[in-house]
Coordinates of C-alpha atoms in Angstrom, one line a residue:
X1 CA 0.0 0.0 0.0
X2 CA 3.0 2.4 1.1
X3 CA 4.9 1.5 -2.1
X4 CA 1.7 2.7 -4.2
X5 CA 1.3 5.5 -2.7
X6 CA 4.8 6.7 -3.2
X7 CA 4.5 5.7 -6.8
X8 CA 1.5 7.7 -7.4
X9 CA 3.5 10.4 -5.8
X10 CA 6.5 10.4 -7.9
X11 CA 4.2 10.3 -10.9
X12 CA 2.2 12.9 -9.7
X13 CA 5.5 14.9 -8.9
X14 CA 7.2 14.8 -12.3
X15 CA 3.8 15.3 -14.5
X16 CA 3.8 18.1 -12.1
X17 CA 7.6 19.1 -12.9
X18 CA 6.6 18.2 -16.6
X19 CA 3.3 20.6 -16.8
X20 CA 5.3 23.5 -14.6
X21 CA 8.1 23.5 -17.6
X22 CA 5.9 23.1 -20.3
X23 CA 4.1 25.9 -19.2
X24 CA 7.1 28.1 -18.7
X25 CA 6.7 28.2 -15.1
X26 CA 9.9 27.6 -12.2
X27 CA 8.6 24.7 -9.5
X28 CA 8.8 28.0 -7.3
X29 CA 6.5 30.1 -8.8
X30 CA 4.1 26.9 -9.7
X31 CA 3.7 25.6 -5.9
X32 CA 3.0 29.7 -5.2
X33 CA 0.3 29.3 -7.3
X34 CA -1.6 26.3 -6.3
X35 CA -0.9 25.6 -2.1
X36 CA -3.5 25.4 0.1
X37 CA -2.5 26.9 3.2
X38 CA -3.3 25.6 6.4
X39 CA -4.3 29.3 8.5
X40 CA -3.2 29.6 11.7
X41 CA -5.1 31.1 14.6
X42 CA -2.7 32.5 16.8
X43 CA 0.8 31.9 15.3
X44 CA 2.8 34.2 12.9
X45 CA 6.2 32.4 12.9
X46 CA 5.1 29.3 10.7
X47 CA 3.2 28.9 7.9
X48 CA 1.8 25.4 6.6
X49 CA 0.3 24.2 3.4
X50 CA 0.0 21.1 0.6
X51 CA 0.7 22.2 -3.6
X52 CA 0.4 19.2 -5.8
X53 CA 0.4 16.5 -2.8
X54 CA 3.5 17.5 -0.9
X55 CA 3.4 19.2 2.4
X56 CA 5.3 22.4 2.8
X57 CA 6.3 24.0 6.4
X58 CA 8.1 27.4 5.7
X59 CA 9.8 29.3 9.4
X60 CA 9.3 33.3 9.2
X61 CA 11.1 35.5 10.6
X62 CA 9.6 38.1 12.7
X63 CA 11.9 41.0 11.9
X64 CA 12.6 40.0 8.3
X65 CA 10.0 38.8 5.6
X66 CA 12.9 38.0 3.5
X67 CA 14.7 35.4 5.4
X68 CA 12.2 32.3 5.3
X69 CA 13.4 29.3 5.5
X70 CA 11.3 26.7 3.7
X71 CA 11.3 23.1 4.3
X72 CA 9.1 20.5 1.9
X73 CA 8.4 17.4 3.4
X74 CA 8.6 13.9 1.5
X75 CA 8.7 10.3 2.0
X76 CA 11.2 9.9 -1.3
X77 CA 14.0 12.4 -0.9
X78 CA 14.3 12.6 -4.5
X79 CA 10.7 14.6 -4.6
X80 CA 12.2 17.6 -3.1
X81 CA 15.6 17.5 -5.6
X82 CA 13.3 20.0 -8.1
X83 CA 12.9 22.4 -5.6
X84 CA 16.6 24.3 -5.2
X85 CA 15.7 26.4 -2.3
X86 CA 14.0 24.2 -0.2
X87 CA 15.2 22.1 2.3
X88 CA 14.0 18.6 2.1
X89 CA 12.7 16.7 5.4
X90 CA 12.5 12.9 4.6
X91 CA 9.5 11.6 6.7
X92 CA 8.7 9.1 8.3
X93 CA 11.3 10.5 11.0
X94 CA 12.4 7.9 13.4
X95 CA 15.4 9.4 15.2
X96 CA 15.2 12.8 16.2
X97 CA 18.0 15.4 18.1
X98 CA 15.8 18.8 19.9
X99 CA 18.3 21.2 20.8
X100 CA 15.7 22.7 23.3
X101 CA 13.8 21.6 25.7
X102 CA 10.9 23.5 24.7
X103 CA 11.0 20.8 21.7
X104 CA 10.7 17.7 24.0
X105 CA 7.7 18.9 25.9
X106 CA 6.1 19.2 21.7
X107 CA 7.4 15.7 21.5
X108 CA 6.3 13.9 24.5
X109 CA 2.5 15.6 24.2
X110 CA 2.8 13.6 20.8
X111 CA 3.7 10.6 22.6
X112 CA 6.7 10.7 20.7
X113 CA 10.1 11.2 22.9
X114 CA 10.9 7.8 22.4
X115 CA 12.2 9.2 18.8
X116 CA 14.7 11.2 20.8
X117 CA 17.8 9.7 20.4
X118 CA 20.1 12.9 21.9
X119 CA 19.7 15.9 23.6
X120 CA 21.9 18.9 23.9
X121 CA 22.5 19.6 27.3
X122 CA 20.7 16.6 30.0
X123 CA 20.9 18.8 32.9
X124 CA 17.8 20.9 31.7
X125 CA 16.2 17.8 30.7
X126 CA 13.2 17.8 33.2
X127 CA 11.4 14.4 31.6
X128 CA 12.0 11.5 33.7
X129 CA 12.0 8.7 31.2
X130 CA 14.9 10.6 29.4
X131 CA 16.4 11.1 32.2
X132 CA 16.5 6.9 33.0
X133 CA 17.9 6.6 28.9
X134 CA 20.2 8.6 29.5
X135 CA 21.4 6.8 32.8
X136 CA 21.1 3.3 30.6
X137 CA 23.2 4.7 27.7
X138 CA 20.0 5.0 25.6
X139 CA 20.1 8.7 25.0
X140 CA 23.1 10.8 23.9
X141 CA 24.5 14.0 24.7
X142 CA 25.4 16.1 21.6
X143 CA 27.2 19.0 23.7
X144 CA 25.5 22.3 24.3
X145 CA 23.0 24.5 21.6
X146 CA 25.0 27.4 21.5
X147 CA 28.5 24.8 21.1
X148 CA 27.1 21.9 19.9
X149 CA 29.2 18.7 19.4
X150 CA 28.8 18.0 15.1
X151 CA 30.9 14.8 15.6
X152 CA 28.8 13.3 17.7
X153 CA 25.7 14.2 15.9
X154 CA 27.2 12.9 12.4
X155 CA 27.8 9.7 13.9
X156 CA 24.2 9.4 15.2
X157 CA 22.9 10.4 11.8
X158 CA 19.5 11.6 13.3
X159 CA 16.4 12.0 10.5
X160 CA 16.1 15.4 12.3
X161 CA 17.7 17.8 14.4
X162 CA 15.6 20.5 15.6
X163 CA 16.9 24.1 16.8
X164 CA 16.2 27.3 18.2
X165 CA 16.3 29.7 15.4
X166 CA 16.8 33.2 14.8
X167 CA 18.2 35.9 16.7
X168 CA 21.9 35.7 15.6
X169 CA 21.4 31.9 15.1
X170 CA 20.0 31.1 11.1
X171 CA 20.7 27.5 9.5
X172 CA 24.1 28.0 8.1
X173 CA 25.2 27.8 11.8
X174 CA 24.6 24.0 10.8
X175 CA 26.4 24.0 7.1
X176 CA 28.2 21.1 8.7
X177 CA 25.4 18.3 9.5
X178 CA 23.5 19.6 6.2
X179 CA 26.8 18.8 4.4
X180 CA 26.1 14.8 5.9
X181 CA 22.7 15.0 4.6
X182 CA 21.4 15.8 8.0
X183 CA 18.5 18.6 7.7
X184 CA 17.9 20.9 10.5
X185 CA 14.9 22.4 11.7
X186 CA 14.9 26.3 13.4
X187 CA 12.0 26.8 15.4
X188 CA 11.2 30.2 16.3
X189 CA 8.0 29.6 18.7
X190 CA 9.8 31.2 21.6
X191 CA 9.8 34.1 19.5
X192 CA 5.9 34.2 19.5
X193 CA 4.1 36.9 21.8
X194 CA 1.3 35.5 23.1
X195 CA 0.4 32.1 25.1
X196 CA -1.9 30.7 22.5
X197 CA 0.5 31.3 19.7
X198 CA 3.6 29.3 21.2
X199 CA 1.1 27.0 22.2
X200 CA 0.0 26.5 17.9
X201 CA 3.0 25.5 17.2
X202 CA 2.3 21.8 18.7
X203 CA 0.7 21.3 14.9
X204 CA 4.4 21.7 13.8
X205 CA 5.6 18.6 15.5
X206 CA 2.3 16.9 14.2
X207 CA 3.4 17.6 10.8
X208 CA 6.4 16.3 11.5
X209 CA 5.4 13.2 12.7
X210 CA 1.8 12.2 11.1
X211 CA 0.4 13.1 13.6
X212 CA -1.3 16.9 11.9
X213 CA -4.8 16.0 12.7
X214 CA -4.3 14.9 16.0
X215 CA -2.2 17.8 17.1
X216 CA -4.8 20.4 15.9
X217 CA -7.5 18.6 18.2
X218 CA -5.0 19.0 21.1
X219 CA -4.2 23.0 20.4
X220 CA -8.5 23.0 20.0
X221 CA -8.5 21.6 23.6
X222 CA -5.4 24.0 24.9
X223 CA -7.3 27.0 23.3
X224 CA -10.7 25.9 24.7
X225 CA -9.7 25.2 27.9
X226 CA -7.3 28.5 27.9
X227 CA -10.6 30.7 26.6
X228 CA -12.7 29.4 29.4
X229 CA -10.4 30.0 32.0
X230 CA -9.9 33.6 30.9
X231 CA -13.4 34.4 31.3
X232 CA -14.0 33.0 34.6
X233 CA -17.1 34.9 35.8
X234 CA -15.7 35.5 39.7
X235 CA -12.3 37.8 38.3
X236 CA -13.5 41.2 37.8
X237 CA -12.9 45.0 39.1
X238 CA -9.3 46.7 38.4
X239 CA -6.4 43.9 37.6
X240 CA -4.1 43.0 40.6
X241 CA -0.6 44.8 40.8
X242 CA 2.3 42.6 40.2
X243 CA 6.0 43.0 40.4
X244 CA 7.7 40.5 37.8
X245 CA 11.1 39.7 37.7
X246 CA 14.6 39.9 39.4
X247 CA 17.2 41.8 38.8
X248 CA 20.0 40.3 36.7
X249 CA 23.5 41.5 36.8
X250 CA 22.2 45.3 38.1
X251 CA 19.3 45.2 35.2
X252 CA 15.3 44.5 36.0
X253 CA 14.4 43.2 32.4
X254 CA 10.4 44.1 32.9
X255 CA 8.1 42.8 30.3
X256 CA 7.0 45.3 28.0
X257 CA 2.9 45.4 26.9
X258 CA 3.2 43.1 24.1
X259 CA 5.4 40.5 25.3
X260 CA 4.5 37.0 26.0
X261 CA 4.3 37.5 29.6
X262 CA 2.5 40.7 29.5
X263 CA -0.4 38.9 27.6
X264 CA -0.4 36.0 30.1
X265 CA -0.8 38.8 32.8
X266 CA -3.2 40.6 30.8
X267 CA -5.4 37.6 30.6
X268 CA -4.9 36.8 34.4
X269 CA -6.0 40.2 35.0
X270 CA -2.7 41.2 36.3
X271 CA -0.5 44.8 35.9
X272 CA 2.4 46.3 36.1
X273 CA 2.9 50.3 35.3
X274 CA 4.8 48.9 32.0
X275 CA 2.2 46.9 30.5
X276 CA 1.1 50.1 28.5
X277 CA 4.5 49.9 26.5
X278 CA 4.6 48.6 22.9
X279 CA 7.5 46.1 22.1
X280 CA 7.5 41.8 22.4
X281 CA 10.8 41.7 24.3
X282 CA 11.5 43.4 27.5
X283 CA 12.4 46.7 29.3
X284 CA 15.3 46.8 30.7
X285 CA 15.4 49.0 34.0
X286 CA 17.9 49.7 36.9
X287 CA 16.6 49.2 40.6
X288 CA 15.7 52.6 41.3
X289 CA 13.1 52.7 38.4
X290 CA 11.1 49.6 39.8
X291 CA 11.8 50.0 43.4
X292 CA 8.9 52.4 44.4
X293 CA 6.5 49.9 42.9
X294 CA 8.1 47.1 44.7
X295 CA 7.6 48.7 48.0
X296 CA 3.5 49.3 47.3
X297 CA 3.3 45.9 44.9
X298 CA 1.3 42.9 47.4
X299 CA 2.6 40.3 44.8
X300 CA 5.7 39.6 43.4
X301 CA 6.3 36.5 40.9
X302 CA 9.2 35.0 38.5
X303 CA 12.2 35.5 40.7
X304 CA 14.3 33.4 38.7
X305 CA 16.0 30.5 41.2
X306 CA 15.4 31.4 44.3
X307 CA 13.6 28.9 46.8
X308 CA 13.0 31.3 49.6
X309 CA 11.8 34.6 50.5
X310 CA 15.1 34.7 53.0
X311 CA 17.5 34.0 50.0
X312 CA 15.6 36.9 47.7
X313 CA 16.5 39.4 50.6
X314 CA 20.4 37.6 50.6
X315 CA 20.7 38.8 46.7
X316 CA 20.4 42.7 48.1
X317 CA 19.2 43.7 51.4
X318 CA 17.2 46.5 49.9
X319 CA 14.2 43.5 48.5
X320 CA 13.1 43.5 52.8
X321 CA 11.5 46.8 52.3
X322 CA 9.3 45.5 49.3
X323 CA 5.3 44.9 50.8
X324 CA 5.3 41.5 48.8
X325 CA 8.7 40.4 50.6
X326 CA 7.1 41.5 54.7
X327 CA 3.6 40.0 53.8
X328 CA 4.9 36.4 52.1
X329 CA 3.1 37.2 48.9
X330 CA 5.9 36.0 46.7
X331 CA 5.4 33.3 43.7
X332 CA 7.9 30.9 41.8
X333 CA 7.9 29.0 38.4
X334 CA 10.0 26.4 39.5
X335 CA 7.3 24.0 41.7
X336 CA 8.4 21.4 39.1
X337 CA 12.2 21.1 38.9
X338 CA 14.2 17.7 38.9
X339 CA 17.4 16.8 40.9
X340 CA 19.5 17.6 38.6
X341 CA 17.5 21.3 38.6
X342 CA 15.6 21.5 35.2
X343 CA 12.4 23.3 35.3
X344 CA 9.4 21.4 33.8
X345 CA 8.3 25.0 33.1
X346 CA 10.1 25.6 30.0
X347 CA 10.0 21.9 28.9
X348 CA 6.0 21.5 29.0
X349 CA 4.4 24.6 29.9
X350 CA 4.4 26.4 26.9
X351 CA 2.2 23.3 25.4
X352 CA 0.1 24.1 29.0
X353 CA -0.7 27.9 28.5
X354 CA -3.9 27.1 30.3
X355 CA -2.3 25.6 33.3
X356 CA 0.1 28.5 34.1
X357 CA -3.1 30.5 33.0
X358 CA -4.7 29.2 36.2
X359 CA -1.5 29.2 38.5
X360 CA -1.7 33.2 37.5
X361 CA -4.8 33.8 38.0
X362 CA -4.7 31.4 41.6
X363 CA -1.9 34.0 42.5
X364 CA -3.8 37.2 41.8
X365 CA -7.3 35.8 42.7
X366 CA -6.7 33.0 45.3
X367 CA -10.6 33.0 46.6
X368 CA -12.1 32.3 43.2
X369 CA -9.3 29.8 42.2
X370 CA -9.6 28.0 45.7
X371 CA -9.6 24.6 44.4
X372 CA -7.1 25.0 41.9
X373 CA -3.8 23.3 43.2
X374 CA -0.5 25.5 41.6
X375 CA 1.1 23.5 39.1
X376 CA 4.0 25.2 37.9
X377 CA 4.1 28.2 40.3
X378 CA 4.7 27.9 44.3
X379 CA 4.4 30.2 47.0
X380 CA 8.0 31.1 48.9
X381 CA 8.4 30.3 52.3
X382 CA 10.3 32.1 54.3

């Protein structure tokens, strides 16, 4: 039945080839013409579609329409060879290498992290039955993403090595795998702004793995759940004031009003006196601009490591005059970190928008989210 159906392919792919020359027209310009795109509802970083029975996945890149890298995906390598630009992703992919661990939490929703065969750094691995590969010597270590070891990966010979792209990092960083037939994914979903949108990108991996219908029922069920939960009748009135962040290395990077955060604090019904500012990324402010809020502010959440309101107050004395620090009103991401100290918050949250959603909302509204149990956040003790 496969065999068929990859014959009716390759005929279908050189009649195409065929008609697009006869016709005067480049494969480029002739898969322009007839794809069917798949829309996204929240995502602006990928962009999926079919033309003349092959699935294309192209990555934008938010700050320039030029540089897209486009990917067509086949199950005869020889079906991408007409298309010069493209990068050819030979499916069905049995062995794969994410860079990130943002990737893994993609994979394992999928039920598929038994196709990870390495990972870049094991330390911020959070998943436990990678973690027990590893121990067994069934899981490699391929060095770190920003230094990754190409050696190691060209011996594995993965079907796909997927990266975080963009930013000062585009795919020629990984000329050297590509040269060994080895194609590499960028994903830019970390560069998306909003919950829901990072979220989307779980159709990606579905793509990726035939598994495209049954990854847009699960975003349907995150968006659902995420929707219902941000109109819970019992949150209303003005939005709680939060303080967010530490400072890191003298600099309070606060989120400005169209970052990622921002919109998950927006949609908790949370504020800060910078969520009016325009931007995705983040403000970066000295301790003298945030510390009059910090000493009215009830709540204070993200504080990066720290366990304990005693060892926020050991990183500068000055934090014991903040309100949130004398009333024990301050939250952490980290309720689900491993031994070896990776945060299940980056590896499966951003697949759980709802469930921080509701952490958030707990934290701002803990009466009308009394049986909610935290998740991802905890409360400092002291």
């Amino acid at each position: 039945m496969m065999r068929s159906v990859i014959l009716w392919c390759a005929v279908g792919l050189m009649f195409f080839a065929f008609s697009a020359c006869k016709q005067g027209k480049s494969p480029e310009k002739a898969v322009e013409q007839t794809k069917e795109v798949v829309e996204n509802k929240y995502a602006k970083n990928f962009e999926i579609f079919e033309s003349n029975g092959l699935k294309y996945l192209y990555i934008l890149n938010p700050q320039n329409n030029d540089d897209t890298i486009k990917y067509v995906l086949t199950y005869d390598d020889k079906e991408g060879a007409s298309f010069e630009d493209h990068h050819v992703i030979t499916l069905p992919l049995q062995s794969i290498v994410p860079l990130s661990s943002t990737n893994i939490g993609a994979l394992k929703l999928l039920n598929e992290e038994k196709k990870i065969s390495a990972v870049s750094e094991i330390e911020y691995v959070y998943d436990s039955s990678l973690q027990a590969r590893f121990a067994q010597g069934d899981l490699k270590e391929v060095g770190q993403s920003q230094s990754l070891n190409f050696e190691k990966v060209i011996q594995l010979n993965p079907d796909l090595v997927i990266a975080i792209g963009y930013s000062g990092v585009s795919l020629s960083k990984f000329d050297k795998l590509s040269d060994f037939g080895i194609p590499v994914l960028l994903s830019t979903n970390w560069q998306e702004s909003t919950p829901l949108a990072r979220a989307e990108w779980i159709k990606v991996y579905g793509l990726l793995l035939d598994k495209f219908d049954e990854s847009i029922g699960i975003f349907n069920g995150i968006e659902s759940r995420y929707q219902e939960i941000k109109s819970h009748d019992a949150i209303k009135g003005e939005p709680e004031e939060v303080l967010v962040n530490i400072p890191f290395k003298g600099t309070w990077y606060m989120p400005n009003g169209g970052s990622y955060m921002a919109h998950f604090m927006r949609d908790a019904h949370m504020q800060t006196p910078w969520m009016h500012t325009k931007g995705t990324g983040s403000l970066a402010l000295n301790f003298e601009e945030v510390y009059p809020f910090g000493l009215k502010t009830q709540k204070w959440i993200n504080v990066s490591y720290e366990n304990s309101i005693e060892g926020i107050v050991g990183l500068d004395n000055r934090f014991k005059d903040f309100a949130s620090i004398k009333n024990g009103q301050v939250y952490n991401n980290n309720n689900k970190v491993n031994q070896a100290g990776a945060n299940d918050y980056w590896e499966s949250g951003p697949y759980y928008p709802d469930v921080i959603l509701q952490d958030l909302m707990k934290i701002a509204f803990p009466k009308a989210m009394e049986s909610h149990e935290f998740y991802y956040y905890k409360k400092l003790q002291k």
